[in-house]
mmCIF file of C-alpha atoms and ligand atoms in Angstrom:
data_model
loop_
_atom_site.group_PDB
_atom_site.id
_atom_site.type_symbol
_atom_site.label_atom_id
_atom_site.label_comp_id
_atom_site.label_asym_id
_atom_site.label_seq_id
_atom_site.Cartn_x
_atom_site.Cartn_y
_atom_site.Cartn_z
ATOM 1 C CA MET A 1 -17.983 15.196 2.310
ATOM 2 C CA LYS A 2 -17.092 14.377 -1.292
ATOM 3 C CA VAL A 3 -14.299 11.804 -1.702
ATOM 4 C CA ILE A 4 -12.624 10.391 -4.824
ATOM 5 C CA ILE A 5 -10.849 7.031 -4.522
ATOM 6 C CA THR A 6 -8.476 6.106 -7.355
ATOM 7 C CA GLY A 7 -7.301 2.550 -8.028
ATOM 8 C CA ALA A 8 -10.675 1.153 -6.969
ATOM 9 C CA ALA A 9 -9.904 -2.245 -8.553
ATOM 10 C CA GLY A 10 -6.634 -2.644 -6.636
ATOM 11 C CA GLN A 11 -6.337 -4.482 -3.347
ATOM 12 C CA LEU A 12 -6.400 -1.318 -1.200
ATOM 13 C CA GLY A 13 -9.102 0.238 -3.398
ATOM 14 C CA GLN A 14 -11.328 -2.782 -2.832
ATOM 15 C CA ALA A 15 -10.677 -2.740 0.924
ATOM 16 C CA LEU A 16 -11.541 0.986 1.065
ATOM 17 C CA ARG A 17 -14.817 0.329 -0.726
ATOM 18 C CA ARG A 18 -15.670 -2.527 1.658
ATOM 19 C CA ARG A 19 -15.311 -0.183 4.643
ATOM 20 C CA VAL A 20 -16.988 2.984 3.403
ATOM 21 C CA PRO A 21 -18.327 4.959 6.388
ATOM 22 C CA ASP A 22 -21.805 6.538 6.016
ATOM 23 C CA VAL A 23 -20.682 9.718 7.719
ATOM 24 C CA ILE A 24 -17.246 11.319 7.856
ATOM 25 C CA ALA A 25 -16.415 14.126 10.259
ATOM 26 C CA GLY A 26 -20.130 14.710 10.741
ATOM 27 C CA SER A 27 -20.992 14.893 7.009
ATOM 28 C CA PRO A 28 -22.662 12.271 4.820
ATOM 29 C CA LEU A 29 -20.170 10.697 2.439
ATOM 30 C CA GLU A 30 -20.466 11.219 -1.308
ATOM 31 C CA LEU A 31 -18.123 8.733 -2.987
ATOM 32 C CA ILE A 32 -16.655 8.751 -6.497
ATOM 33 C CA VAL A 33 -14.373 5.868 -7.454
ATOM 34 C CA THR A 34 -12.091 5.488 -10.439
ATOM 35 C CA SER A 35 -10.318 2.555 -12.035
ATOM 36 C CA ARG A 36 -8.235 2.088 -15.167
ATOM 37 C CA THR A 37 -11.115 0.733 -17.252
ATOM 38 C CA GLY A 38 -14.167 1.997 -15.362
ATOM 39 C CA GLY A 39 -17.288 -0.127 -14.864
ATOM 40 C CA GLY A 40 -18.726 -1.652 -11.695
ATOM 41 C CA GLY A 41 -19.671 1.812 -10.475
ATOM 42 C CA ALA A 42 -16.222 3.290 -11.208
ATOM 43 C CA ILE A 43 -15.302 6.122 -13.589
ATOM 44 C CA ALA A 44 -12.505 5.265 -16.060
ATOM 45 C CA LEU A 45 -9.318 7.201 -15.280
ATOM 46 C CA ASN A 46 -5.877 6.556 -16.735
ATOM 47 C CA LEU A 47 -3.419 7.628 -14.037
ATOM 48 C CA ALA A 48 -0.722 7.969 -16.696
ATOM 49 C CA ASP A 49 -2.725 10.907 -18.090
ATOM 50 C CA ALA A 50 -1.955 13.823 -15.761
ATOM 51 C CA GLU A 51 -4.339 16.147 -17.614
ATOM 52 C CA ALA A 52 -7.198 13.689 -17.041
ATOM 53 C CA CYS A 53 -6.320 13.556 -13.314
ATOM 54 C CA ARG A 54 -6.436 17.355 -13.151
ATOM 55 C CA ARG A 55 -9.748 17.531 -15.043
ATOM 56 C CA LEU A 56 -11.360 14.963 -12.724
ATOM 57 C CA VAL A 57 -10.600 17.098 -9.667
ATOM 58 C CA GLU A 58 -11.683 20.327 -11.385
ATOM 59 C CA LYS A 59 -14.973 18.725 -12.432
ATOM 60 C CA HIS A 60 -15.932 17.114 -9.096
ATOM 61 C CA ARG A 61 -14.139 19.461 -6.643
ATOM 62 C CA PRO A 62 -13.773 16.751 -3.951
ATOM 63 C CA ASP A 63 -12.950 17.464 -0.307
ATOM 64 C CA TRP A 64 -10.454 14.590 -0.456
ATOM 65 C CA VAL A 65 -8.768 12.406 -3.069
ATOM 66 C CA ILE A 66 -7.517 9.069 -1.723
ATOM 67 C CA ASN A 67 -4.911 8.092 -4.307
ATOM 68 C CA ALA A 68 -4.843 4.311 -3.870
ATOM 69 C CA GLY A 69 -3.944 3.676 -7.527
ATOM 70 C CA ALA A 70 -0.308 3.084 -8.380
ATOM 71 C CA TYR A 71 2.079 1.183 -10.600
ATOM 72 C CA THR A 72 3.040 -1.515 -8.072
ATOM 73 C CA ALA A 73 4.897 -4.151 -10.137
ATOM 74 C CA VAL A 74 8.284 -3.544 -8.483
ATOM 75 C CA ASP A 75 10.401 -5.674 -10.851
ATOM 76 C CA LYS A 76 8.590 -4.774 -14.087
ATOM 77 C CA ALA A 77 9.024 -1.108 -13.120
ATOM 78 C CA GLU A 78 12.738 -1.384 -13.921
ATOM 79 C CA SER A 79 11.900 -1.791 -17.627
ATOM 80 C CA GLU A 80 9.079 0.828 -17.800
ATOM 81 C CA PRO A 81 10.500 3.849 -15.962
ATOM 82 C CA GLN A 82 8.529 6.478 -17.905
ATOM 83 C CA LEU A 83 5.167 4.840 -17.283
ATOM 84 C CA VAL A 84 6.072 4.308 -13.614
ATOM 85 C CA GLN A 85 7.006 7.991 -13.273
ATOM 86 C CA ALA A 86 3.756 9.060 -14.938
ATOM 87 C CA VAL A 87 1.527 6.934 -12.683
ATOM 88 C CA ASN A 88 3.396 7.193 -9.373
ATOM 89 C CA ALA A 89 4.792 10.738 -9.542
ATOM 90 C CA ASP A 90 3.042 12.816 -12.231
ATOM 91 C CA ALA A 91 -0.497 11.705 -11.270
ATOM 92 C CA PRO A 92 -0.147 12.676 -7.580
ATOM 93 C CA ALA A 93 1.485 15.933 -8.695
ATOM 94 C CA ALA A 94 -1.511 16.648 -10.947
ATOM 95 C CA PHE A 95 -3.981 15.815 -8.160
ATOM 96 C CA ALA A 96 -2.047 18.088 -5.820
ATOM 97 C CA GLU A 97 -2.016 21.001 -8.281
ATOM 98 C CA ALA A 98 -5.730 20.734 -8.967
ATOM 99 C CA LEU A 99 -6.590 20.320 -5.270
ATOM 100 C CA GLN A 100 -4.450 23.317 -4.350
ATOM 101 C CA ALA A 101 -6.629 25.352 -6.717
ATOM 102 C CA THR A 102 -9.990 23.868 -5.657
ATOM 103 C CA GLY A 103 -9.253 23.808 -1.896
ATOM 104 C CA GLY A 104 -9.349 20.018 -1.435
ATOM 105 C CA HIS A 105 -7.099 17.536 0.405
ATOM 106 C CA LEU A 106 -4.982 14.610 -0.838
ATOM 107 C CA LEU A 107 -4.270 11.307 0.882
ATOM 108 C CA GLN A 108 -1.302 9.915 -1.037
ATOM 109 C CA VAL A 109 -0.601 6.268 -0.199
ATOM 110 C CA SER A 110 3.114 5.493 -0.287
ATOM 111 C CA THR A 111 5.603 2.806 0.568
ATOM 112 C CA ASP A 112 8.458 1.549 2.747
ATOM 113 C CA PHE A 113 10.406 1.201 -0.542
ATOM 114 C CA VAL A 114 11.262 4.931 -0.365
ATOM 115 C CA PHE A 115 13.963 3.882 2.156
ATOM 116 C CA ASN A 116 17.241 2.118 1.383
ATOM 117 C CA GLY A 117 16.892 -0.442 4.190
ATOM 118 C CA ARG A 118 20.428 0.069 5.483
ATOM 119 C CA GLN A 119 19.470 1.033 9.038
ATOM 120 C CA GLY A 120 18.663 -1.435 11.784
ATOM 121 C CA SER A 121 15.853 0.395 13.558
ATOM 122 C CA PRO A 122 12.361 1.333 12.349
ATOM 123 C CA TYR A 123 12.196 4.258 9.909
ATOM 124 C CA ARG A 124 10.515 7.349 11.347
ATOM 125 C CA PRO A 125 8.221 9.465 9.146
ATOM 126 C CA ASP A 126 10.669 12.405 9.220
ATOM 127 C CA GLN A 127 13.693 10.467 7.942
ATOM 128 C CA LEU A 128 15.272 11.209 4.581
ATOM 129 C CA VAL A 129 14.209 8.949 1.733
ATOM 130 C CA ASP A 130 16.765 7.091 -0.377
ATOM 131 C CA PRO A 131 14.998 4.606 -2.655
ATOM 132 C CA LEU A 132 16.855 1.684 -4.243
ATOM 133 C CA GLY A 133 14.825 1.063 -7.397
ATOM 134 C CA THR A 134 12.600 2.651 -10.022
ATOM 135 C CA TYR A 135 9.364 1.916 -8.137
ATOM 136 C CA GLY A 136 10.637 3.390 -4.841
ATOM 137 C CA ALA A 137 12.127 6.392 -6.656
ATOM 138 C CA SER A 138 8.833 7.093 -8.418
ATOM 139 C CA LYS A 139 6.879 6.883 -5.154
ATOM 140 C CA ALA A 140 9.410 9.195 -3.467
ATOM 141 C CA ALA A 141 9.031 11.636 -6.381
ATOM 142 C CA GLY A 142 5.246 11.500 -5.945
ATOM 143 C CA GLU A 143 5.603 12.266 -2.227
ATOM 144 C CA ALA A 144 7.934 15.189 -2.954
ATOM 145 C CA ALA A 145 5.603 16.680 -5.558
ATOM 146 C CA VAL A 146 2.617 16.482 -3.217
ATOM 147 C CA ALA A 147 4.543 18.120 -0.367
ATOM 148 C CA ARG A 148 5.887 20.829 -2.695
ATOM 149 C CA VAL A 149 2.541 21.787 -4.214
ATOM 150 C CA LEU A 150 -0.049 21.481 -1.461
ATOM 151 C CA ASP A 151 -0.332 23.508 1.748
ATOM 152 C CA SER A 152 0.997 21.387 4.611
ATOM 153 C CA SER A 153 -2.435 21.067 6.237
ATOM 154 C CA ARG A 154 -3.947 19.748 3.018
ATOM 155 C CA PHE A 155 -1.997 16.561 2.350
ATOM 156 C CA CYS A 156 -1.304 13.319 4.140
ATOM 157 C CA ILE A 157 1.345 10.916 2.858
ATOM 158 C CA LEU A 158 0.556 7.535 4.390
ATOM 159 C CA ARG A 159 3.386 5.029 3.933
ATOM 160 C CA THR A 160 2.746 1.357 4.443
ATOM 161 C CA SER A 161 4.635 -1.916 3.953
ATOM 162 C CA TRP A 162 4.201 -5.444 2.580
ATOM 163 C CA LEU A 163 0.532 -4.951 1.729
ATOM 164 C CA TYR A 164 -1.644 -8.017 1.290
ATOM 165 C CA GLY A 165 -5.270 -9.021 1.517
ATOM 166 C CA PRO A 166 -7.756 -11.724 0.593
ATOM 167 C CA VAL A 167 -7.970 -10.546 -3.045
ATOM 168 C CA GLY A 168 -5.629 -9.096 -5.649
ATOM 169 C CA GLU A 169 -2.006 -9.713 -6.468
ATOM 170 C CA ASN A 170 0.000 -10.041 -3.281
ATOM 171 C CA PHE A 171 2.412 -12.293 -1.394
ATOM 172 C CA LEU A 172 -0.347 -14.207 0.423
ATOM 173 C CA ILE A 173 -2.241 -15.091 -2.752
ATOM 174 C CA THR A 174 1.006 -16.006 -4.567
ATOM 175 C CA MET A 175 2.147 -18.217 -1.668
ATOM 176 C CA LEU A 176 -1.198 -20.017 -1.465
ATOM 177 C CA ARG A 177 -0.981 -20.793 -5.196
ATOM 178 C CA LEU A 178 2.639 -22.013 -4.994
ATOM 179 C CA MET A 179 1.931 -24.026 -1.841
ATOM 180 C CA ARG A 180 -0.863 -25.859 -3.663
ATOM 181 C CA GLU A 181 1.425 -26.591 -6.635
ATOM 182 C CA ARG A 182 4.599 -27.693 -4.786
ATOM 183 C CA ASP A 183 5.596 -29.725 -1.756
ATOM 184 C CA GLN A 184 8.428 -27.345 -0.843
ATOM 185 C CA LEU A 185 9.584 -23.853 -1.724
ATOM 186 C CA GLY A 186 12.369 -21.417 -0.845
ATOM 187 C CA VAL A 187 11.521 -17.957 0.517
ATOM 188 C CA VAL A 188 13.873 -15.055 1.200
ATOM 189 C CA ALA A 189 14.791 -14.875 4.891
ATOM 190 C CA ASP A 190 17.136 -11.867 4.918
ATOM 191 C CA GLN A 191 14.631 -9.129 4.082
ATOM 192 C CA VAL A 192 12.770 -7.883 7.132
ATOM 193 C CA GLY A 193 9.641 -5.739 7.394
ATOM 194 C CA CYS A 194 6.037 -6.016 8.507
ATOM 195 C CA PRO A 195 3.157 -7.602 6.602
ATOM 196 C CA THR A 196 0.190 -5.234 6.574
ATOM 197 C CA ALA A 197 -3.377 -6.164 5.745
ATOM 198 C CA THR A 198 -5.436 -4.004 3.402
ATOM 199 C CA SER A 199 -8.316 -4.096 5.934
ATOM 200 C CA GLY A 200 -6.314 -2.243 8.612
ATOM 201 C CA LEU A 201 -4.772 0.160 6.111
ATOM 202 C CA ALA A 202 -8.242 1.007 4.775
ATOM 203 C CA ARG A 203 -9.367 1.716 8.347
ATOM 204 C CA ALA A 204 -6.329 3.981 8.782
ATOM 205 C CA CYS A 205 -7.125 5.831 5.533
ATOM 206 C CA TRP A 206 -10.696 6.553 6.627
ATOM 207 C CA ALA A 207 -9.373 7.675 10.034
ATOM 208 C CA VAL A 208 -7.089 10.169 8.240
ATOM 209 C CA LEU A 209 -10.166 11.766 6.664
ATOM 210 C CA GLU A 210 -12.251 11.567 9.841
ATOM 211 C CA ARG A 211 -9.544 13.322 11.878
ATOM 212 C CA SER A 212 -8.205 15.521 9.055
ATOM 213 C CA VAL A 213 -4.685 14.217 9.663
ATOM 214 C CA SER A 214 -1.859 15.809 7.668
ATOM 215 C CA GLY A 215 1.891 15.362 7.152
ATOM 216 C CA ILE A 216 3.859 12.163 6.619
ATOM 217 C CA GLN A 217 2.453 9.160 8.474
ATOM 218 C CA HIS A 218 3.431 5.478 8.772
ATOM 219 C CA TRP A 219 0.984 2.596 9.069
ATOM 220 C CA SER A 220 1.706 -1.119 9.273
ATOM 221 C CA ASP A 221 0.414 -3.987 11.349
ATOM 222 C CA ALA A 222 2.374 -4.733 14.538
ATOM 223 C CA GLY A 223 5.481 -6.887 14.831
ATOM 224 C CA VAL A 224 8.301 -7.835 12.499
ATOM 225 C CA ALA A 225 8.917 -10.654 10.016
ATOM 226 C CA SER A 226 11.060 -11.826 7.163
ATOM 227 C CA TRP A 227 9.340 -13.012 3.983
ATOM 228 C CA TYR A 228 10.299 -16.508 5.172
ATOM 229 C CA ASP A 229 8.550 -15.960 8.536
ATOM 230 C CA PHE A 230 5.495 -14.678 6.677
ATOM 231 C CA ALA A 231 5.465 -17.722 4.378
ATOM 232 C CA VAL A 232 5.845 -20.177 7.279
ATOM 233 C CA ALA A 233 2.895 -18.532 9.052
ATOM 234 C CA ILE A 234 0.824 -18.663 5.850
ATOM 235 C CA ALA A 235 1.560 -22.395 5.473
ATOM 236 C CA GLU A 236 0.657 -23.164 9.097
ATOM 237 C CA LEU A 237 -2.466 -21.007 9.341
ATOM 238 C CA ALA A 238 -3.780 -21.822 5.840
ATOM 239 C CA THR A 239 -3.467 -25.549 6.571
ATOM 240 C CA ALA A 240 -5.364 -25.071 9.839
ATOM 241 C CA GLU A 241 -8.000 -23.015 7.963
ATOM 242 C CA GLY A 242 -8.463 -25.847 5.411
ATOM 243 C CA LEU A 243 -7.106 -23.754 2.516
ATOM 244 C CA LEU A 244 -4.176 -26.163 1.962
ATOM 245 C CA ASP A 245 -4.621 -29.944 1.852
ATOM 246 C CA SER A 246 -1.158 -31.041 2.832
ATOM 247 C CA SER A 247 1.690 -29.424 4.678
ATOM 248 C CA VAL A 248 4.351 -27.768 2.535
ATOM 249 C CA ARG A 249 7.971 -27.346 3.518
ATOM 250 C CA VAL A 250 9.209 -23.729 3.424
ATOM 251 C CA ASN A 251 12.987 -23.336 3.209
ATOM 252 C CA PRO A 252 14.839 -20.103 4.096
ATOM 253 C CA ILE A 253 16.946 -18.716 1.256
ATOM 254 C CA SER A 254 18.975 -15.526 0.881
ATOM 255 C CA THR A 255 18.348 -12.568 -1.419
ATOM 256 C CA THR A 256 21.340 -13.646 -3.525
ATOM 257 C CA ASP A 257 19.650 -17.032 -4.102
ATOM 258 C CA TYR A 258 16.657 -15.265 -5.633
ATOM 259 C CA PRO A 259 17.912 -12.475 -7.902
ATOM 260 C CA THR A 260 15.273 -9.981 -9.093
ATOM 261 C CA PRO A 261 15.493 -7.018 -11.504
ATOM 262 C CA ALA A 262 14.781 -4.530 -8.665
ATOM 263 C CA HIS A 263 16.861 -4.168 -5.503
ATOM 264 C CA ARG A 264 14.724 -4.322 -2.372
ATOM 265 C CA PRO A 265 15.473 -2.846 1.065
ATOM 266 C CA SER A 266 16.751 -5.569 3.406
ATOM 267 C CA TYR A 267 15.152 -3.801 6.387
ATOM 268 C CA SER A 268 12.040 -1.710 5.939
ATOM 269 C CA LEU A 269 10.260 -1.632 9.262
ATOM 270 C CA LEU A 270 8.250 1.578 9.687
ATOM 271 C CA ASP A 271 8.031 3.403 13.016
ATOM 272 C CA CYS A 272 4.269 3.865 13.363
ATOM 273 C CA VAL A 273 4.134 5.115 16.959
ATOM 274 C CA SER A 274 3.128 8.731 16.249
ATOM 275 C CA THR A 275 0.615 7.757 13.557
ATOM 276 C CA ARG A 276 -1.124 5.233 15.814
ATOM 277 C CA ALA A 277 -1.526 7.991 18.401
ATOM 278 C CA VAL A 278 -2.869 10.578 15.979
ATOM 279 C CA LEU A 279 -5.262 8.121 14.293
ATOM 280 C CA GLN A 280 -6.188 6.573 17.658
ATOM 281 C CA LEU A 281 -5.824 3.119 16.109
ATOM 282 C CA GLN A 282 -3.818 0.213 17.504
ATOM 283 C CA PRO A 283 -2.985 -2.575 15.035
ATOM 284 C CA LEU A 284 -2.890 -6.234 15.995
ATOM 285 C CA HIS A 285 0.201 -8.389 15.531
ATOM 286 C CA TRP A 286 0.555 -9.312 11.848
ATOM 287 C CA ARG A 287 0.114 -13.046 12.567
ATOM 288 C CA SER A 288 -3.280 -12.484 14.254
ATOM 289 C CA VAL A 289 -4.313 -10.270 11.349
ATOM 290 C CA LEU A 290 -3.166 -12.941 8.868
ATOM 291 C CA GLN A 291 -5.480 -15.435 10.566
ATOM 292 C CA GLU A 292 -8.412 -13.019 10.097
ATOM 293 C CA VAL A 293 -7.496 -12.366 6.443
ATOM 294 C CA LEU A 294 -7.238 -16.101 5.680
ATOM 295 C CA ALA A 295 -10.831 -16.508 6.862
ATOM 296 C CA ASP A 296 -11.823 -14.155 4.007
ATOM 297 C CA VAL A 297 -9.809 -15.937 1.295
ATOM 298 C CA VAL A 298 -12.028 -17.849 -1.101
ATOM 299 C CA ALA A 299 -10.565 -21.368 -1.358
HETATM 300 N N1 LIG B 301 1.486 -3.844 -2.603
HETATM 301 C C1 LIG B 301 2.367 -3.567 -1.649
HETATM 302 O O1 LIG B 301 3.059 -4.442 -1.102
HETATM 303 C C2 LIG B 301 2.536 -2.153 -1.170
HETATM 304 C C3 LIG B 301 3.454 -1.890 -0.158
HETATM 305 C C4 LIG B 301 3.595 -0.586 0.292
HETATM 306 C C5 LIG B 301 2.844 0.421 -0.275
HETATM 307 N N2 LIG B 301 1.972 0.150 -1.279
HETATM 308 C C6 LIG B 301 1.202 1.255 -1.848
HETATM 309 O O2 LIG B 301 -0.159 1.062 -1.497
HETATM 310 C C7 LIG B 301 -1.003 1.600 -2.508
HETATM 311 C C8 LIG B 301 -2.016 0.566 -2.918
HETATM 312 O O3 LIG B 301 -1.322 -0.553 -3.464
HETATM 313 P P1 LIG B 301 -2.060 -1.891 -3.855
HETATM 314 O O4 LIG B 301 -1.227 -3.002 -3.334
HETATM 315 O O5 LIG B 301 -3.514 -1.815 -3.502
HETATM 316 O O6 LIG B 301 -1.873 -1.860 -5.429
HETATM 317 P P2 LIG B 301 -2.597 -2.710 -6.552
HETATM 318 O O7 LIG B 301 -3.395 -3.810 -5.951
HETATM 319 O O8 LIG B 301 -1.563 -3.011 -7.566
HETATM 320 O O9 LIG B 301 -3.621 -1.657 -7.117
HETATM 321 C C9 LIG B 301 -3.190 -0.530 -7.809
HETATM 322 C C10 LIG B 301 -4.296 -0.124 -8.748
HETATM 323 O O10 LIG B 301 -3.797 0.960 -9.530
HETATM 324 C C11 LIG B 301 -4.261 0.763 -10.838
HETATM 325 N N3 LIG B 301 -3.442 1.395 -11.866
HETATM 326 C C12 LIG B 301 -2.150 1.144 -12.183
HETATM 327 N N4 LIG B 301 -1.798 1.868 -13.257
HETATM 328 C C13 LIG B 301 -2.904 2.583 -13.617
HETATM 329 C C14 LIG B 301 -3.175 3.505 -14.657
HETATM 330 N N5 LIG B 301 -2.250 3.874 -15.537
HETATM 331 N N6 LIG B 301 -4.403 4.032 -14.728
HETATM 332 C C15 LIG B 301 -5.374 3.668 -13.847
HETATM 333 N N7 LIG B 301 -5.186 2.794 -12.855
HETATM 334 C C16 LIG B 301 -3.950 2.260 -12.746
HETATM 335 C C17 LIG B 301 -4.235 -0.725 -11.053
HETATM 336 O O11 LIG B 301 -5.115 -1.006 -12.097
HETATM 337 P P3 LIG B 301 -5.127 -2.426 -12.826
HETATM 338 O O12 LIG B 301 -5.780 -3.323 -11.815
HETATM 339 O O13 LIG B 301 -5.949 -2.182 -14.027
HETATM 340 O O14 LIG B 301 -3.691 -2.753 -13.098
HETATM 341 C C18 LIG B 301 -4.686 -1.247 -9.703
HETATM 342 O O15 LIG B 301 -6.075 -1.457 -9.668
HETATM 343 C C19 LIG B 301 -0.069 2.067 -3.621
HETATM 344 O O16 LIG B 301 0.167 3.436 -3.474
HETATM 345 C C20 LIG B 301 1.220 1.312 -3.355
HETATM 346 O O17 LIG B 301 2.338 2.023 -3.850
HETATM 347 C C21 LIG B 301 1.790 -1.116 -1.723
#
């Protein structure tokens, strides 16, 4: 089975590469990876260049593209809407068009930020999207393009939430840096979701290919947290792990205390029940997963 992974230098891209199976659905895996600049075994691919995305698929004719690349800077996105649209909507559309012609499949990774966060129960995969900001809108547009272009059995849109891992730019790495620099910090306590480790999401992505899963799917680790809860757990577990020298005080603050250019959903829990069944994967509680991830963080 021939697979292209985009965004190989990103946190999910790296996790996917760390967990590459030898065999998928009974076939040996032939892997092609792309990153913005290339190098380190990756082909250079600018996701803002839709024609280049199309050409890549036409040249290699993969069985699957895992589109793990994306413009993910949620606040900066508000000031670069055209680039965000190109990377998060036009690139998946181009992959979908080319794959529709070559007969391949697309795994499009997406986000809880396609929802407005105004409901108080977990979002099901079949619910209508209503994004609040430029980033969420671009990801929703990417989802819509993929679903419009590709036969329903040939795409999987896998939404996830609050992604973090031992490397890359994410909440865990930012918190560890701030917690080393300060003796106390304020973290938003009125936005609720579920932290999700790149390791488990990568496992879910490979399971999508193994089981040829299609449609819209939701994957996050188990449980629920506010950013404040997540930060408190990071402080406690990182201190126990020896990654922080002294204990830091984490104070709960509200979204209005920490204004950002982009509006974020105040509730973005994903209902993952049907996806867990179809992938035959059961996630651990996010706090247990955090402990495992911290063991992989280089001090
Ligand atoms: N991060 C989250 O909290 C979160 C939450 C829910 C869903 N998701 C989704 O999960 C997926 C993976 O996210 P992630 O956290 O792994 O993202 P990430 O760490 O930011 O990685 C994204 C990768 O895409 C690359 N990229 C961006 N613009 C590009 C361009 N024009 N050409 C080529 N490459 C480009 C980046 O390259 P550079 O390294 O060169 O910038 C980066 O390596 C994305 O679809 C994202 O929307 C993320």
